[in-house]
Coordinates of C-alpha atoms and ligand atoms in Angstrom, one line a residue:
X1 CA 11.2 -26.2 2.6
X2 CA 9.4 -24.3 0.2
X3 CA 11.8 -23.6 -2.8
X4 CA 10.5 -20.1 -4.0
X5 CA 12.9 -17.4 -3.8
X6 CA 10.4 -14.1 -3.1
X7 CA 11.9 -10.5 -3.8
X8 CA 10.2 -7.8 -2.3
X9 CA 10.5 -4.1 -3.4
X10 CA 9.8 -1.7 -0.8
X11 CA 10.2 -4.5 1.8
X12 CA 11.3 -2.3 5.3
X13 CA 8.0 0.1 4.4
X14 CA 4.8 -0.5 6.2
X15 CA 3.1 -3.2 4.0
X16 CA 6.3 -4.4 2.8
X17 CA 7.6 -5.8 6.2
X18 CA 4.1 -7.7 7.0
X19 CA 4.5 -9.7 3.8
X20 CA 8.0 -10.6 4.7
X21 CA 6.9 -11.8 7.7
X22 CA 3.9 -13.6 6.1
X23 CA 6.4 -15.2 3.5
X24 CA 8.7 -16.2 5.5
X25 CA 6.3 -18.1 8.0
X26 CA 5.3 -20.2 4.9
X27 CA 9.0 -21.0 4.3
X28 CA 10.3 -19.1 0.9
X29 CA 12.9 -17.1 0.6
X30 CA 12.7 -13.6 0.7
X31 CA 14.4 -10.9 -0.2
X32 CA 14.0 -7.3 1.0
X33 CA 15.1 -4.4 -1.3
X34 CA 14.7 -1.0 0.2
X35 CA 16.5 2.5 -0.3
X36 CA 14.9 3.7 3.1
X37 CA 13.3 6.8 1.6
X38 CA 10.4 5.8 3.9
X39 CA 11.2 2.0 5.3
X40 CA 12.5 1.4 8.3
X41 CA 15.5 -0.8 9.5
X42 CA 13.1 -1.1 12.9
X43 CA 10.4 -2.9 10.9
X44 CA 12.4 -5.6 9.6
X45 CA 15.6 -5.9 12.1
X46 CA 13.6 -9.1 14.1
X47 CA 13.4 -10.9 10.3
X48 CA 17.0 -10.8 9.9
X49 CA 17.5 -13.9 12.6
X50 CA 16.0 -16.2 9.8
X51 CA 18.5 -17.5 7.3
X52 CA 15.6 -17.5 4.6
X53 CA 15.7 -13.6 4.6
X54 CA 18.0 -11.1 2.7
X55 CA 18.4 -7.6 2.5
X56 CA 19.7 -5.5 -0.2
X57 CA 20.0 -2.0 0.0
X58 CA 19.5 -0.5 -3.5
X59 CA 17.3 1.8 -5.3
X60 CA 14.9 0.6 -8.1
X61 CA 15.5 3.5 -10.0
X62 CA 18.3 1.8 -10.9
X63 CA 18.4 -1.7 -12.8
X64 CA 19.3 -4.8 -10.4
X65 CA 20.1 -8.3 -11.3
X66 CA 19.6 -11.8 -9.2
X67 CA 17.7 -15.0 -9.7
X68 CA 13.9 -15.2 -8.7
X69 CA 10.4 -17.0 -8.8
X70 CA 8.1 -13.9 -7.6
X71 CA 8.3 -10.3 -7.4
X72 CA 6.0 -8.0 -5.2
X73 CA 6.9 -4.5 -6.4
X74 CA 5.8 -2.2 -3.5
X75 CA 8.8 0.4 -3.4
X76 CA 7.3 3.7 -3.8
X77 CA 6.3 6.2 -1.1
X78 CA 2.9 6.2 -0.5
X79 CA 1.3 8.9 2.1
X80 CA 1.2 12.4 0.4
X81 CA 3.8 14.2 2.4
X82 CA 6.5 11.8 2.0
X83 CA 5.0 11.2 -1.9
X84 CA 5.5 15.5 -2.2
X85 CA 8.8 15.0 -0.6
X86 CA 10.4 14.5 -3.6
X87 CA 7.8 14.6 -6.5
X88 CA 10.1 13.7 -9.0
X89 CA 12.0 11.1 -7.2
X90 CA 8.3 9.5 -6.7
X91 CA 7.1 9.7 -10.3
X92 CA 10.9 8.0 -11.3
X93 CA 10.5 5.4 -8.2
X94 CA 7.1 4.5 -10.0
X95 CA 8.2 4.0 -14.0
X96 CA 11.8 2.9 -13.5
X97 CA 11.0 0.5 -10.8
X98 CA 7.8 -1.1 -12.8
X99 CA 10.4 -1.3 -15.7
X100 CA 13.1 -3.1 -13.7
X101 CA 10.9 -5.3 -12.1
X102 CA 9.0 -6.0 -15.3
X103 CA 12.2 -6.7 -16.7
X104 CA 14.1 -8.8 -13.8
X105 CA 10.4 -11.1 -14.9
X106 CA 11.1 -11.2 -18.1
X107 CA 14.7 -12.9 -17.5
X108 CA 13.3 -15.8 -15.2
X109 CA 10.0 -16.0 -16.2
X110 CA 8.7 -14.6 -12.9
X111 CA 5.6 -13.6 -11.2
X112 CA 5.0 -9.8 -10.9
X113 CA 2.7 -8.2 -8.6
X114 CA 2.3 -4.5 -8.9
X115 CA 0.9 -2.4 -6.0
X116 CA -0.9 -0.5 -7.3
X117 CA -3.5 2.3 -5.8
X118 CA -7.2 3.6 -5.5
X119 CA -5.6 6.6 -6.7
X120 CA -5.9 5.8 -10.3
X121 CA -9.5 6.4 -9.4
X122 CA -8.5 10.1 -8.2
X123 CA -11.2 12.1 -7.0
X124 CA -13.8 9.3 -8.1
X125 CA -17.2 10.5 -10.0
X126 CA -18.7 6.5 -9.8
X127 CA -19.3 5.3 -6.4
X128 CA -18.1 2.5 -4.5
X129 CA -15.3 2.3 -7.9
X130 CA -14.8 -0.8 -9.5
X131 CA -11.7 -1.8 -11.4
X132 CA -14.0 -1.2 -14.8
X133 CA -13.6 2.9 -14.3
X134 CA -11.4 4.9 -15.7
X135 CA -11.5 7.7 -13.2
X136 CA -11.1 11.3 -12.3
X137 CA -7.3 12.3 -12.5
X138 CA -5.4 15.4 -12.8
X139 CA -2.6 15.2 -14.2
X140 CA -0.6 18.6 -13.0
X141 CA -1.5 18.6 -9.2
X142 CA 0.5 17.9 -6.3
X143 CA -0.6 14.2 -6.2
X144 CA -0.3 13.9 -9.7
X145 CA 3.6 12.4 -9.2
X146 CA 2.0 9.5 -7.3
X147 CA -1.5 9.3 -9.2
X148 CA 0.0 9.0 -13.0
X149 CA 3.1 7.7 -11.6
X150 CA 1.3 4.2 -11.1
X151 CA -1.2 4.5 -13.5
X152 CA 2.1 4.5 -16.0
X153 CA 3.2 1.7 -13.9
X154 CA 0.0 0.0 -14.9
X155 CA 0.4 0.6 -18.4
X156 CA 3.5 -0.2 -18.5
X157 CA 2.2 -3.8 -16.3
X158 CA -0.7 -4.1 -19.5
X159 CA 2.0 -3.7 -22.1
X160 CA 5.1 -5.8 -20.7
X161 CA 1.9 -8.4 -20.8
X162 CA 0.7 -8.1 -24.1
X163 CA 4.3 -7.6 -26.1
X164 CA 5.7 -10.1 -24.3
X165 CA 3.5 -12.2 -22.2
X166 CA 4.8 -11.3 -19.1
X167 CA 3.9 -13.1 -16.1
X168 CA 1.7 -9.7 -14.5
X169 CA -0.6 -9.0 -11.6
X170 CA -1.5 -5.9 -10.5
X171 CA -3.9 -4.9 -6.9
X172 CA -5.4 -1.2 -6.7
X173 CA -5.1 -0.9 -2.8
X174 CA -7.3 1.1 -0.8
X175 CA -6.2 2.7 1.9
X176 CA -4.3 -0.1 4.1
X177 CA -3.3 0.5 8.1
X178 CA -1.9 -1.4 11.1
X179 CA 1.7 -1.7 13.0
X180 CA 5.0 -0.9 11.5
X181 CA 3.0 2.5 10.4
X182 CA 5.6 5.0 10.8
X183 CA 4.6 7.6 13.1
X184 CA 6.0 10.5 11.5
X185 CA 4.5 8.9 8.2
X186 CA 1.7 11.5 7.7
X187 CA -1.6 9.8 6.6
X188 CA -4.6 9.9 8.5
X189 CA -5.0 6.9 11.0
X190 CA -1.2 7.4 12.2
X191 CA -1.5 11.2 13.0
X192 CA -5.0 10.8 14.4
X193 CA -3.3 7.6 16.8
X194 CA 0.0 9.9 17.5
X195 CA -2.4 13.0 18.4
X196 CA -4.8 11.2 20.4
X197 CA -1.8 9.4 22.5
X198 CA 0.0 12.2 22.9
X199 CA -2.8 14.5 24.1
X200 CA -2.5 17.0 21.2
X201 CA -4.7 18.3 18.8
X202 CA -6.7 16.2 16.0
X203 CA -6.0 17.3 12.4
X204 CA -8.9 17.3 10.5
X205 CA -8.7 18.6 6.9
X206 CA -11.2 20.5 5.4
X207 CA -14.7 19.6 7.0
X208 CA -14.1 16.2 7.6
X209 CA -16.6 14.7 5.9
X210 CA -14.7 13.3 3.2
X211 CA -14.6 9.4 3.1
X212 CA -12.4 6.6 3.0
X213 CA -12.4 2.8 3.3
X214 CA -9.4 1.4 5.7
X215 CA -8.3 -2.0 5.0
X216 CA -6.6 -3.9 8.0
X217 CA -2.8 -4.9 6.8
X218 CA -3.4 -8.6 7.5
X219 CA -6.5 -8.7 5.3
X220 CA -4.4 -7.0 2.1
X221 CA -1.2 -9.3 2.7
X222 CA -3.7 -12.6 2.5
X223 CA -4.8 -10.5 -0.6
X224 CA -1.6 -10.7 -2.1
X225 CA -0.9 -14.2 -1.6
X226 CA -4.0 -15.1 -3.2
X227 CA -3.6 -12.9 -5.8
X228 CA -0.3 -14.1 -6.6
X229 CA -1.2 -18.0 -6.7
X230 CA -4.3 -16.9 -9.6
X231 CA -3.4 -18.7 -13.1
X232 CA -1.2 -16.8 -15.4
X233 CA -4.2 -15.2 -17.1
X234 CA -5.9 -13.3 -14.1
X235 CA -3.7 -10.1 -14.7
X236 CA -6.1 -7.7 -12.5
X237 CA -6.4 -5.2 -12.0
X238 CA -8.2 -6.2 -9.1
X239 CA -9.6 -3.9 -5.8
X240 CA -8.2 -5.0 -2.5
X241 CA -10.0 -2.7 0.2
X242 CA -12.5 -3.4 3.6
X243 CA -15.7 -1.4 1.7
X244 CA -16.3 -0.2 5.1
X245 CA -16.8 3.5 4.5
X246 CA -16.6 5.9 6.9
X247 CA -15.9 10.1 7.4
X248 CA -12.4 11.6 8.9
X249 CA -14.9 12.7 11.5
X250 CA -16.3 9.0 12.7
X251 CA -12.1 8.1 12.1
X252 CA -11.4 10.4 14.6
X253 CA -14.5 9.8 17.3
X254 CA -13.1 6.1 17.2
X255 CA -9.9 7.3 17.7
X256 CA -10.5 8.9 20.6
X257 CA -12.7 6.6 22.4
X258 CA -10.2 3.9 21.9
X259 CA -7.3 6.0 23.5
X260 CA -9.7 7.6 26.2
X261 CA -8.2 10.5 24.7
X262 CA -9.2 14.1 25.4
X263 CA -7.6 15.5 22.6
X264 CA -9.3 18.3 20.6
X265 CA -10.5 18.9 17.4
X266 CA -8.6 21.2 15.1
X267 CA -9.7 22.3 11.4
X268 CA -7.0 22.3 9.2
X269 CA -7.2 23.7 5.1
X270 CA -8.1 20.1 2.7
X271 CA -4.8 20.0 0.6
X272 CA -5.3 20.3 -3.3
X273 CA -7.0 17.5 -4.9
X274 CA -7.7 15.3 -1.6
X275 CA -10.6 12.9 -2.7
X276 CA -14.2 13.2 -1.1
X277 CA -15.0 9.9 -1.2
X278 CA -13.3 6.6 -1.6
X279 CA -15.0 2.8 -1.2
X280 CA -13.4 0.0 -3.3
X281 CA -15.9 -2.4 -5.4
X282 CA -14.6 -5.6 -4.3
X283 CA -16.7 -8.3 -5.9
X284 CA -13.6 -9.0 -8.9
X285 CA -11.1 -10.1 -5.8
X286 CA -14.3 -12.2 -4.2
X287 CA -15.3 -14.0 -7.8
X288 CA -11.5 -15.0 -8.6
X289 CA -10.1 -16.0 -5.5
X290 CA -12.4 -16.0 -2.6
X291 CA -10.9 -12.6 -0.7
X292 CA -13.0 -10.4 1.4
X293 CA -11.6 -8.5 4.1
X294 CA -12.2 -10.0 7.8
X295 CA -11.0 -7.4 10.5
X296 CA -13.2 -4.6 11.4
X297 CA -12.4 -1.1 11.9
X298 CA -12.7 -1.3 15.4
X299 CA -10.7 -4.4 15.9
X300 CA -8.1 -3.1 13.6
X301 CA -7.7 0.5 15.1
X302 CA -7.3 -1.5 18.7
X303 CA -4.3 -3.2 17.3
X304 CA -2.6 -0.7 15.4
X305 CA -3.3 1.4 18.8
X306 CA -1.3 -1.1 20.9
X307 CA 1.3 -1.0 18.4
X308 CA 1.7 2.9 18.5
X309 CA 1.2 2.9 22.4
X310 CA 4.5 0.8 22.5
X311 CA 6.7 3.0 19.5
X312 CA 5.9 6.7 20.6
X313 CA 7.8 8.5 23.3
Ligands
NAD401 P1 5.8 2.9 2.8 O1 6.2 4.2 2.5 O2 5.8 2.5 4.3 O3 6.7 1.8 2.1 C1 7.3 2.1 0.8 C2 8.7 1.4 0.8 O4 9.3 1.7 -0.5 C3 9.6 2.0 1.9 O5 10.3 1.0 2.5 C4 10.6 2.9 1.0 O6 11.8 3.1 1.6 C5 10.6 2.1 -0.2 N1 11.1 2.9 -1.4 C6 10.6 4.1 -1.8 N2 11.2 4.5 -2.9 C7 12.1 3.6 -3.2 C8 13.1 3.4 -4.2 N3 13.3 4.3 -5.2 N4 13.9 2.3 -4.2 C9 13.8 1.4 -3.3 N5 12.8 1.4 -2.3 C10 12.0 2.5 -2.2 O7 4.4 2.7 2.2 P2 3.3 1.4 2.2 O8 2.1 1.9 2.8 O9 4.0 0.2 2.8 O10 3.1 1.2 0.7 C11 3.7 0.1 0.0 C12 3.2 0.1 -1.5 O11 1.8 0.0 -1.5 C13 3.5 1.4 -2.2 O12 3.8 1.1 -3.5 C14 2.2 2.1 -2.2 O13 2.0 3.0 -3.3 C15 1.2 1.0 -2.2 N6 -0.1 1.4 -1.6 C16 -0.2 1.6 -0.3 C17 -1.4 2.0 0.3 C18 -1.6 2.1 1.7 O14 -2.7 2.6 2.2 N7 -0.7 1.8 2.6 C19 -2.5 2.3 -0.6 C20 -2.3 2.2 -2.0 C21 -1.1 1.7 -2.5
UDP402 N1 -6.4 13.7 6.8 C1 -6.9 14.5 7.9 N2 -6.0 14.7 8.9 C2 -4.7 14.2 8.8 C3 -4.3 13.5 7.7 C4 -5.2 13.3 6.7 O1 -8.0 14.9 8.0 O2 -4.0 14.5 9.8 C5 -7.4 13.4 5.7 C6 -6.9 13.7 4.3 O3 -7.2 15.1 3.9 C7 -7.8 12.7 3.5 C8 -8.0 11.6 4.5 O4 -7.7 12.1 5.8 O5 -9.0 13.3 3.2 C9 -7.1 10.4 4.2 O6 -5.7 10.9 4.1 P1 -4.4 10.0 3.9 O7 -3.3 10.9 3.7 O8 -4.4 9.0 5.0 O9 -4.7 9.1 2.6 P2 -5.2 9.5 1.1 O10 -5.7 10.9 1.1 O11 -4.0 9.3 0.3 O12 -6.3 8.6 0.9

């Protein structure tokens, strides 16, 4: 048996349950903490049959205590709506739980991964963006709870590192999708799926032309792992995307061929803020540990269609 013991913040979300799945299958011990603000009991309930997993229900706003060897710290909501929910709730998820992750590593010496976000790059002016740009934030919108929450998260990553040589890594994500998406969860690939199955109309906000690069959850989990197992002084932050770049229009054509849909277009105002382009530089996560992404848009919407085929009423 593999003796690590693996805590996982944010572990019933989305990306959370994939990599304690993935962890699992390589024999650690994991444990799940969650508050449900967005995870789901669904996305987990088959892991809780193995004896190597543990769940604790708890909120990382609030300090927590028990012995580990790694920490991914994903807990934080992450598509706008559920982000807006509760701004300040978000921006407190973010600070807090970087501090009491960063300080549960300090105890034991552990490993801690940040998830971080393209959205430190906001509404990028350098394009594709690499980890070297400082980007294009605002700091009073209405994505600002999310955008500066993790970039404080980040600084606080940087300085837990440098005052005390804290054992950091931290991956800017690009914009991630697959199974165990929520359907009511409000970003882009899941309401397109949901519409397109269900025979209503397509959202598309603003013109549609805006861009974004949609990494396959497989391909970010084996990201993680790698990321993780880099020496102590690979701190990141490092990219994890698929540069594949397309429009919310070209989303949505796929979308519907896939389904055999006949769903409709609809034009819907762009929210405040929402970035016009997005396409992660990802030759830092190819130099250091040999990561590139692997499944294609196509291959990936077909699965993540299956999935929501089975899920939706
Ligand atoms: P998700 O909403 O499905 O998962 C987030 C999880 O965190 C949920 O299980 C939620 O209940 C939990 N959570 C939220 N607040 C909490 C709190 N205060 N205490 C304990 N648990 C809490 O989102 P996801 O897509 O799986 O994202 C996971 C992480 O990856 C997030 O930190 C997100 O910011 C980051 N990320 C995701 C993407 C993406 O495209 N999916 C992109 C960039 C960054
Ligand atoms: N979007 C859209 N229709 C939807 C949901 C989102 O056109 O039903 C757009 C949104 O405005 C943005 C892009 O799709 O330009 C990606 O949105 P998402 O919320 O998935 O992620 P983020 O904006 O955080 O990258």
């Amino acid at each position: 048996m593999n003796e690590k013991t693996i805590l996982i913040t944010g572990g019933a979300g989305f990306i959370g349950s994939h990599l304690c799945r993935r962890l699992l299958t390589e024999n650690c011990r994991v444990i799940c903490l969650d508050n449900y603000f967005t995870g789901r009991e669904c996305n987990i309930s088959e892991l809780r049959k193995n004896s190597l997993f543990s769940i604790i229900s708890h909120d990382v706003e609030l300090p927590y205590s028990f012995y580990t060897d790694e920490i991914y710290n994903l807990a934080c909501p992450a598509s706008p709506p559920h982000y807006q929910r509760n701004p300040i709730a978000t921006f407190k998820t973010s600070i807090f739980g970087a501090l009491n992750a960063l300080n549960l590593s300090n105890k034991w010496n552990a490993k801690v991964l940040q998830a971080s976000t393209s959205e430190i790059y906001g509404d990028p002016l350098v394009h594709p963006q690499p980890e070297t740009y400082w980007g294009h934030v605002n700091a009073t919108g209405i994505r600002s709870c999310y955008d500066e929450g993790k970039r404080g998260a980040e600084t606080l990553f940087m300085d837990y590192h440098r005052q005390f040589n804290t054992r950091i890594k931290i991956v800017r994500i690009f914009n991630t999708y697959g199974p165990n998406m929520n359907p009511d969860d409000g970003r882009v690939i899941s309401n397109f799926i949901v519409q397109a199955l269900k025979g209503e109309d397509i959202t598309i906000y603003g013109s549609g032309k805006q861009t974004r690069s949609f990494c396959y959850v497989d391909d970010l989990v084996e990201g993680f792992i790698r990321m993780m197992s880099t020496s102590n002084s690979v701190t990141g932050p490092v990219n994890l995307g698929n540069p594949g770049e397309f429009t919310m229009l070209e989303l949505a054509e796929k979308v519907l061929s896939f389904t055999n849909s006949k769903s409709k277009l609809v034009f819907m105002p762009l929210p405040q803020d929402d970035p016009k382009q997005r396409k992660p530089d990802i030759t830092k996560a190819k130099h250091l540990f040999d990561w590139q992404p692997k499944i294609s848009l196509d291959d990936g919407l077909k699965e993540t269609i299956k999935y929501f085929k089975k899920v939706i009423k």
